[in-house]
Amino acid sequence: MPDRECRIVSDSNRGPLVFGLETSCDETSAAVLDGENRVLGHVVLSQDVHKVYGGVVPELAARAHLQKVDAVVDETLGQAGVRLDEIDVFGVTAGPGLIGALLVGVCWTKAVAWALDRPLVPVHHMEAHLFGPSLEDPDAEPPFVALLVSGGHTLLVHAPEWGTYELLGRTRDDAAGEAFDKVAKLLQLPYPGGPSVQRAAESGDPGRHRLPRPLLRRDQAPDGPDYYDFSFSGLKTAVSELVRSIVAEAGGPADAAIERERPHVAAAFQEAAVDVLVAKTLRAVEQTGCPRVLLGGGVSANAPLRATMAERLDALGVGGSVHFASPRLSLDNGAMIARAARFRWERGDVGGLETTASARLAFPCLSSTASAVLQRT
Ligand code: KG4
Ligand code: ZN
């Protein structure tokens, strides 16, 4: 913490040990990385308490973090074979997310960093998702075009280097993951919706129902307002109307009609969502001239999204590559927080006692320079 001179007590064999804690939503997760960003210990505890409600209940999430944080940290340190006082740098998700949930992590980490006299690094959750793939894939480095798709955010970003981010597009309403979760509910599938929809869609025919591709038209121009932006609330409404008409036409019990058409509706929705996400990302590849694509956030665990992105990027013939993490590191996790914390710490972006959580934390170093990118091309 900057209020005092911080001690770095790193063992030179391991390099500075960085700890990361994630509590922004419904995963309590901690990790320890060594100086080479190797994961020495990593625990991800998903809260089951929300399942019966079909979505995350903020108050319950905060309480569950509070109850489990000590056990999660103990287990992580045990795996890593280090004591808490051997950690050199403490990173924590400071936002965006659920404020009560975030506060548990921030207060815990702030107290420990203060007590041990170590740097405290507040981390932006979505910047951390950018770092997730690099923990497993040495080529997941800038320059890249990043599609960040989670339960709360959908961002299309051009990153010429770490710490320099140009915002190309974002959702105008629902996030991509939110759309998966809402469609899962409409189809009476369990929370979290993304994996449920993906599974249901496996046996479905995506061509049986036609759904719209919001904000995606051929006549859009790179300098137009819709070229990169996304919109998912209309797609969700279209699914809702489709389900209503399926039930009305069937005439019998609603549950049976939904069950019969579920795989096909799930497949049609997934295809529409993936189509839009991939098309806009590839527009960014073409306009920026940057052939490397990075997928981050929970929705990047979606297998058809990964496969379609790779296929269509290949078809562009620009020698591109797609980079994403394994599902464990695509979904919320402490390892990506520790990785982003190391980056921020190396740049001197450490917090002090004034550090707090922010539900709507601004993405660091994000400039809205779609026009600047276009001018270069
Ligand atoms: O990044 P994340 O774990 O948490 C947030 O930061 O929000 O993302 C969670 C989101 C949820 O909406 C979940 O339904 C979605 O990611 N998700 C998926 C898949 N796995 C998780 N969406 C589509 N396909 C998946 N396989
Ligand atoms: Zn996330």
PDB file of N, CA and C in Angstrom, residues 83-140:
ATOM      1  N   ARG A  83       2.877 -19.807   2.680  1.00  0.00           N
ATOM      2  CA  ARG A  83       2.105 -19.155   3.744  1.00  0.00           C
ATOM      3  C   ARG A  83       1.639 -17.791   3.239  1.00  0.00           C
ATOM      4  N   LEU A  84       0.613 -17.276   3.867  1.00  0.00           N
ATOM      5  CA  LEU A  84       0.073 -15.970   3.459  1.00  0.00           C
ATOM      6  C   LEU A  84       1.160 -14.892   3.531  1.00  0.00           C
ATOM      7  N   ASP A  85       2.033 -15.004   4.568  1.00  0.00           N
ATOM      8  CA  ASP A  85       3.041 -13.944   4.717  1.00  0.00           C
ATOM      9  C   ASP A  85       4.214 -14.105   3.746  1.00  0.00           C
ATOM     10  N   GLU A  86       4.155 -15.138   2.895  1.00  0.00           N
ATOM     11  CA  GLU A  86       5.173 -15.266   1.836  1.00  0.00           C
ATOM     12  C   GLU A  86       4.715 -14.618   0.530  1.00  0.00           C
ATOM     13  N   ILE A  87       3.453 -14.196   0.481  1.00  0.00           N
ATOM     14  CA  ILE A  87       2.930 -13.539  -0.731  1.00  0.00           C
ATOM     15  C   ILE A  87       3.524 -12.139  -0.825  1.00  0.00           C
ATOM     16  N   ASP A  88       3.912 -11.765  -2.042  1.00  0.00           N
ATOM     17  CA  ASP A  88       4.539 -10.454  -2.247  1.00  0.00           C
ATOM     18  C   ASP A  88       3.553  -9.362  -2.646  1.00  0.00           C
ATOM     19  N   VAL A  89       2.524  -9.746  -3.417  1.00  0.00           N
ATOM     20  CA  VAL A  89       1.589  -8.758  -3.953  1.00  0.00           C
ATOM     21  C   VAL A  89       0.176  -9.310  -3.838  1.00  0.00           C
ATOM     22  N   PHE A  90      -0.753  -8.476  -3.377  1.00  0.00           N
ATOM     23  CA  PHE A  90      -2.143  -8.923  -3.230  1.00  0.00           C
ATOM     24  C   PHE A  90      -3.047  -8.197  -4.221  1.00  0.00           C
ATOM     25  N   GLY A  91      -3.635  -8.964  -5.151  1.00  0.00           N
ATOM     26  CA  GLY A  91      -4.579  -8.398  -6.115  1.00  0.00           C
ATOM     27  C   GLY A  91      -5.998  -8.817  -5.769  1.00  0.00           C
ATOM     28  N   VAL A  92      -6.944  -7.963  -6.086  1.00  0.00           N
ATOM     29  CA  VAL A  92      -8.343  -8.282  -5.822  1.00  0.00           C
ATOM     30  C   VAL A  92      -9.231  -7.583  -6.845  1.00  0.00           C
ATOM     31  N   THR A  93     -10.319  -8.247  -7.222  1.00  0.00           N
ATOM     32  CA  THR A  93     -11.285  -7.613  -8.117  1.00  0.00           C
ATOM     33  C   THR A  93     -11.943  -6.457  -7.379  1.00  0.00           C
ATOM     34  N   ALA A  94     -11.783  -5.248  -7.926  1.00  0.00           N
ATOM     35  CA  ALA A  94     -12.403  -4.073  -7.296  1.00  0.00           C
ATOM     36  C   ALA A  94     -13.698  -3.690  -8.008  1.00  0.00           C
ATOM     37  N   GLY A  95     -13.965  -4.262  -9.171  1.00  0.00           N
ATOM     38  CA  GLY A  95     -15.188  -3.982  -9.912  1.00  0.00           C
ATOM     39  C   GLY A  95     -14.972  -4.338 -11.366  1.00  0.00           C
ATOM     40  N   PRO A  96     -15.977  -4.257 -12.223  1.00  0.00           N
ATOM     41  CA  PRO A  96     -17.379  -4.081 -11.862  1.00  0.00           C
ATOM     42  C   PRO A  96     -17.958  -5.405 -11.361  1.00  0.00           C
ATOM     43  N   GLY A  97     -19.153  -5.324 -10.781  1.00  0.00           N
ATOM     44  CA  GLY A  97     -19.788  -6.528 -10.242  1.00  0.00           C
ATOM     45  C   GLY A  97     -20.831  -6.147  -9.217  1.00  0.00           C
ATOM     46  N   LEU A  98     -21.217  -7.132  -8.418  1.00  0.00           N
ATOM     47  CA  LEU A  98     -22.219  -6.901  -7.370  1.00  0.00           C
ATOM     48  C   LEU A  98     -21.519  -6.249  -6.185  1.00  0.00           C
ATOM     49  N   ILE A  99     -22.029  -5.117  -5.744  1.00  0.00           N
ATOM     50  CA  ILE A  99     -21.268  -4.325  -4.772  1.00  0.00           C
ATOM     51  C   ILE A  99     -21.016  -5.073  -3.464  1.00  0.00           C
ATOM     52  N   GLY A 100     -22.029  -5.760  -2.942  1.00  0.00           N
ATOM     53  CA  GLY A 100     -21.834  -6.483  -1.675  1.00  0.00           C
ATOM     54  C   GLY A 100     -20.802  -7.589  -1.824  1.00  0.00           C
ATOM     55  N   ALA A 101     -20.865  -8.284  -2.950  1.00  0.00           N
ATOM     56  CA  ALA A 101     -19.923  -9.381  -3.220  1.00  0.00           C
ATOM     57  C   ALA A 101     -18.503  -8.831  -3.366  1.00  0.00           C
ATOM     58  N   LEU A 102     -18.367  -7.751  -4.127  1.00  0.00           N
ATOM     59  CA  LEU A 102     -17.044  -7.140  -4.327  1.00  0.00           C
ATOM     60  C   LEU A 102     -16.438  -6.686  -3.001  1.00  0.00           C
ATOM     61  N   LEU A 103     -17.288  -6.101  -2.147  1.00  0.00           N
ATOM     62  CA  LEU A 103     -16.776  -5.548  -0.891  1.00  0.00           C
ATOM     63  C   LEU A 103     -16.144  -6.621  -0.005  1.00  0.00           C
ATOM     64  N   VAL A 104     -16.684  -7.836  -0.081  1.00  0.00           N
ATOM     65  CA  VAL A 104     -16.107  -8.916   0.734  1.00  0.00           C
ATOM     66  C   VAL A 104     -14.647  -9.128   0.332  1.00  0.00           C
ATOM     67  N   GLY A 105     -14.421  -9.230  -0.976  1.00  0.00           N
ATOM     68  CA  GLY A 105     -13.053  -9.469  -1.459  1.00  0.00           C
ATOM     69  C   GLY A 105     -12.138  -8.288  -1.196  1.00  0.00           C
ATOM     70  N   VAL A 106     -12.637  -7.095  -1.466  1.00  0.00           N
ATOM     71  CA  VAL A 106     -11.795  -5.896  -1.306  1.00  0.00           C
ATOM     72  C   VAL A 106     -11.428  -5.697   0.164  1.00  0.00           C
ATOM     73  N   CYS A 107     -12.413  -5.828   1.055  1.00  0.00           N
ATOM     74  CA  CYS A 107     -12.119  -5.612   2.486  1.00  0.00           C
ATOM     75  C   CYS A 107     -11.145  -6.673   3.001  1.00  0.00           C
ATOM     76  N   TRP A 108     -11.367  -7.913   2.569  1.00  0.00           N
ATOM     77  CA  TRP A 108     -10.488  -9.003   3.016  1.00  0.00           C
ATOM     78  C   TRP A 108      -9.049  -8.722   2.564  1.00  0.00           C
ATOM     79  N   THR A 109      -8.883  -8.402   1.305  1.00  0.00           N
ATOM     80  CA  THR A 109      -7.538  -8.239   0.751  1.00  0.00           C
ATOM     81  C   THR A 109      -6.865  -6.980   1.290  1.00  0.00           C
ATOM     82  N   LYS A 110      -7.652  -5.953   1.428  1.00  0.00           N
ATOM     83  CA  LYS A 110      -7.087  -4.696   1.951  1.00  0.00           C
ATOM     84  C   LYS A 110      -6.552  -4.921   3.375  1.00  0.00           C
ATOM     85  N   ALA A 111      -7.326  -5.621   4.175  1.00  0.00           N
ATOM     86  CA  ALA A 111      -6.907  -5.871   5.560  1.00  0.00           C
ATOM     87  C   ALA A 111      -5.612  -6.691   5.594  1.00  0.00           C
ATOM     88  N   VAL A 112      -5.544  -7.720   4.759  1.00  0.00           N
ATOM     89  CA  VAL A 112      -4.364  -8.596   4.767  1.00  0.00           C
ATOM     90  C   VAL A 112      -3.137  -7.844   4.243  1.00  0.00           C
ATOM     91  N   ALA A 113      -3.324  -7.096   3.141  1.00  0.00           N
ATOM     92  CA  ALA A 113      -2.185  -6.355   2.576  1.00  0.00           C
ATOM     93  C   ALA A 113      -1.663  -5.338   3.581  1.00  0.00           C
ATOM     94  N   TRP A 114      -2.573  -4.705   4.285  1.00  0.00           N
ATOM     95  CA  TRP A 114      -2.181  -3.717   5.292  1.00  0.00           C
ATOM     96  C   TRP A 114      -1.432  -4.393   6.444  1.00  0.00           C
ATOM     97  N   ALA A 115      -2.000  -5.500   6.921  1.00  0.00           N
ATOM     98  CA  ALA A 115      -1.403  -6.196   8.060  1.00  0.00           C
ATOM     99  C   ALA A 115      -0.012  -6.733   7.722  1.00  0.00           C
ATOM    100  N   LEU A 116       0.178  -7.195   6.481  1.00  0.00           N
ATOM    101  CA  LEU A 116       1.465  -7.794   6.089  1.00  0.00           C
ATOM    102  C   LEU A 116       2.395  -6.779   5.426  1.00  0.00           C
ATOM    103  N   ASP A 117       1.892  -5.559   5.254  1.00  0.00           N
ATOM    104  CA  ASP A 117       2.740  -4.511   4.672  1.00  0.00           C
ATOM    105  C   ASP A 117       3.146  -4.813   3.227  1.00  0.00           C
ATOM    106  N   ARG A 118       2.179  -5.229   2.437  1.00  0.00           N
ATOM    107  CA  ARG A 118       2.425  -5.577   1.034  1.00  0.00           C
ATOM    108  C   ARG A 118       1.567  -4.704   0.115  1.00  0.00           C
ATOM    109  N   PRO A 119       1.967  -4.613  -1.170  1.00  0.00           N
ATOM    110  CA  PRO A 119       1.156  -3.833  -2.114  1.00  0.00           C
ATOM    111  C   PRO A 119      -0.234  -4.448  -2.318  1.00  0.00           C
ATOM    112  N   LEU A 120      -1.218  -3.584  -2.398  1.00  0.00           N
ATOM    113  CA  LEU A 120      -2.596  -3.979  -2.700  1.00  0.00           C
ATOM    114  C   LEU A 120      -2.906  -3.484  -4.113  1.00  0.00           C
ATOM    115  N   VAL A 121      -3.365  -4.392  -4.975  1.00  0.00           N
ATOM    116  CA  VAL A 121      -3.622  -4.001  -6.365  1.00  0.00           C
ATOM    117  C   VAL A 121      -5.095  -4.217  -6.718  1.00  0.00           C
ATOM    118  N   PRO A 122      -5.840  -3.121  -6.892  1.00  0.00           N
ATOM    119  CA  PRO A 122      -7.231  -3.277  -7.330  1.00  0.00           C
ATOM    120  C   PRO A 122      -7.278  -3.638  -8.810  1.00  0.00           C
ATOM    121  N   VAL A 123      -8.058  -4.659  -9.150  1.00  0.00           N
ATOM    122  CA  VAL A 123      -8.089  -5.172 -10.521  1.00  0.00           C
ATOM    123  C   VAL A 123      -9.479  -4.977 -11.125  1.00  0.00           C
ATOM    124  N   HIS A 124      -9.489  -4.586 -12.414  1.00  0.00           N
ATOM    125  CA  HIS A 124     -10.745  -4.509 -13.149  1.00  0.00           C
ATOM    126  C   HIS A 124     -11.068  -5.900 -13.692  1.00  0.00           C
ATOM    127  N   HIS A 125     -12.266  -6.381 -13.360  1.00  0.00           N
ATOM    128  CA  HIS A 125     -12.641  -7.758 -13.702  1.00  0.00           C
ATOM    129  C   HIS A 125     -12.527  -8.043 -15.202  1.00  0.00           C
ATOM    130  N   MET A 126     -12.940  -7.097 -16.046  1.00  0.00           N
ATOM    131  CA  MET A 126     -12.926  -7.373 -17.487  1.00  0.00           C
ATOM    132  C   MET A 126     -11.509  -7.283 -18.062  1.00  0.00           C
ATOM    133  N   GLU A 127     -10.671  -6.435 -17.497  1.00  0.00           N
ATOM    134  CA  GLU A 127      -9.269  -6.443 -17.949  1.00  0.00           C
ATOM    135  C   GLU A 127      -8.642  -7.793 -17.587  1.00  0.00           C
ATOM    136  N   ALA A 128      -9.030  -8.325 -16.414  1.00  0.00           N
ATOM    137  CA  ALA A 128      -8.490  -9.630 -16.007  1.00  0.00           C
ATOM    138  C   ALA A 128      -8.906 -10.720 -16.997  1.00  0.00           C
ATOM    139  N   HIS A 129     -10.145 -10.638 -17.518  1.00  0.00           N
ATOM    140  CA  HIS A 129     -10.568 -11.641 -18.520  1.00  0.00           C
ATOM    141  C   HIS A 129      -9.662 -11.594 -19.756  1.00  0.00           C
ATOM    142  N   LEU A 130      -9.115 -10.426 -20.060  1.00  0.00           N
ATOM    143  CA  LEU A 130      -8.186 -10.325 -21.196  1.00  0.00           C
ATOM    144  C   LEU A 130      -6.923 -11.153 -20.946  1.00  0.00           C
ATOM    145  N   PHE A 131      -6.525 -11.252 -19.670  1.00  0.00           N
ATOM    146  CA  PHE A 131      -5.290 -11.962 -19.329  1.00  0.00           C
ATOM    147  C   PHE A 131      -5.490 -13.478 -19.192  1.00  0.00           C
ATOM    148  N   GLY A 132      -6.757 -13.915 -19.021  1.00  0.00           N
ATOM    149  CA  GLY A 132      -7.033 -15.344 -18.783  1.00  0.00           C
ATOM    150  C   GLY A 132      -6.325 -16.275 -19.760  1.00  0.00           C
ATOM    151  N   PRO A 133      -6.537 -16.088 -21.079  1.00  0.00           N
ATOM    152  CA  PRO A 133      -5.921 -17.028 -22.034  1.00  0.00           C
ATOM    153  C   PRO A 133      -4.399 -17.067 -21.961  1.00  0.00           C
ATOM    154  N   SER A 134      -3.759 -15.955 -21.600  1.00  0.00           N
ATOM    155  CA  SER A 134      -2.287 -15.919 -21.602  1.00  0.00           C
ATOM    156  C   SER A 134      -1.693 -16.825 -20.525  1.00  0.00           C
ATOM    157  N   LEU A 135      -2.517 -17.250 -19.548  1.00  0.00           N
ATOM    158  CA  LEU A 135      -2.005 -18.152 -18.512  1.00  0.00           C
ATOM    159  C   LEU A 135      -1.737 -19.545 -19.067  1.00  0.00           C
ATOM    160  N   GLU A 136      -2.359 -19.854 -20.208  1.00  0.00           N
ATOM    161  CA  GLU A 136      -2.186 -21.191 -20.788  1.00  0.00           C
ATOM    162  C   GLU A 136      -1.550 -21.159 -22.158  1.00  0.00           C
ATOM    163  N   ASP A 137      -1.628 -20.005 -22.805  1.00  0.00           N
ATOM    164  CA  ASP A 137      -1.235 -19.917 -24.212  1.00  0.00           C
ATOM    165  C   ASP A 137      -0.263 -18.744 -24.371  1.00  0.00           C
ATOM    166  N   PRO A 138       1.013 -19.043 -24.613  1.00  0.00           N
ATOM    167  CA  PRO A 138       2.011 -17.964 -24.686  1.00  0.00           C
ATOM    168  C   PRO A 138       1.759 -16.996 -25.851  1.00  0.00           C
ATOM    169  N   ASP A 139       0.949 -17.425 -26.830  1.00  0.00           N
ATOM    170  CA  ASP A 139       0.674 -16.534 -27.972  1.00  0.00           C
ATOM    171  C   ASP A 139      -0.546 -15.642 -27.751  1.00  0.00           C
ATOM    172  N   ALA A 140      -1.199 -15.781 -26.615  1.00  0.00           N
ATOM    173  CA  ALA A 140      -2.388 -14.953 -26.341  1.00  0.00           C
ATOM    174  C   ALA A 140      -1.952 -13.582 -25.814  1.00  0.00           C
TER     175      ALA A 140
END
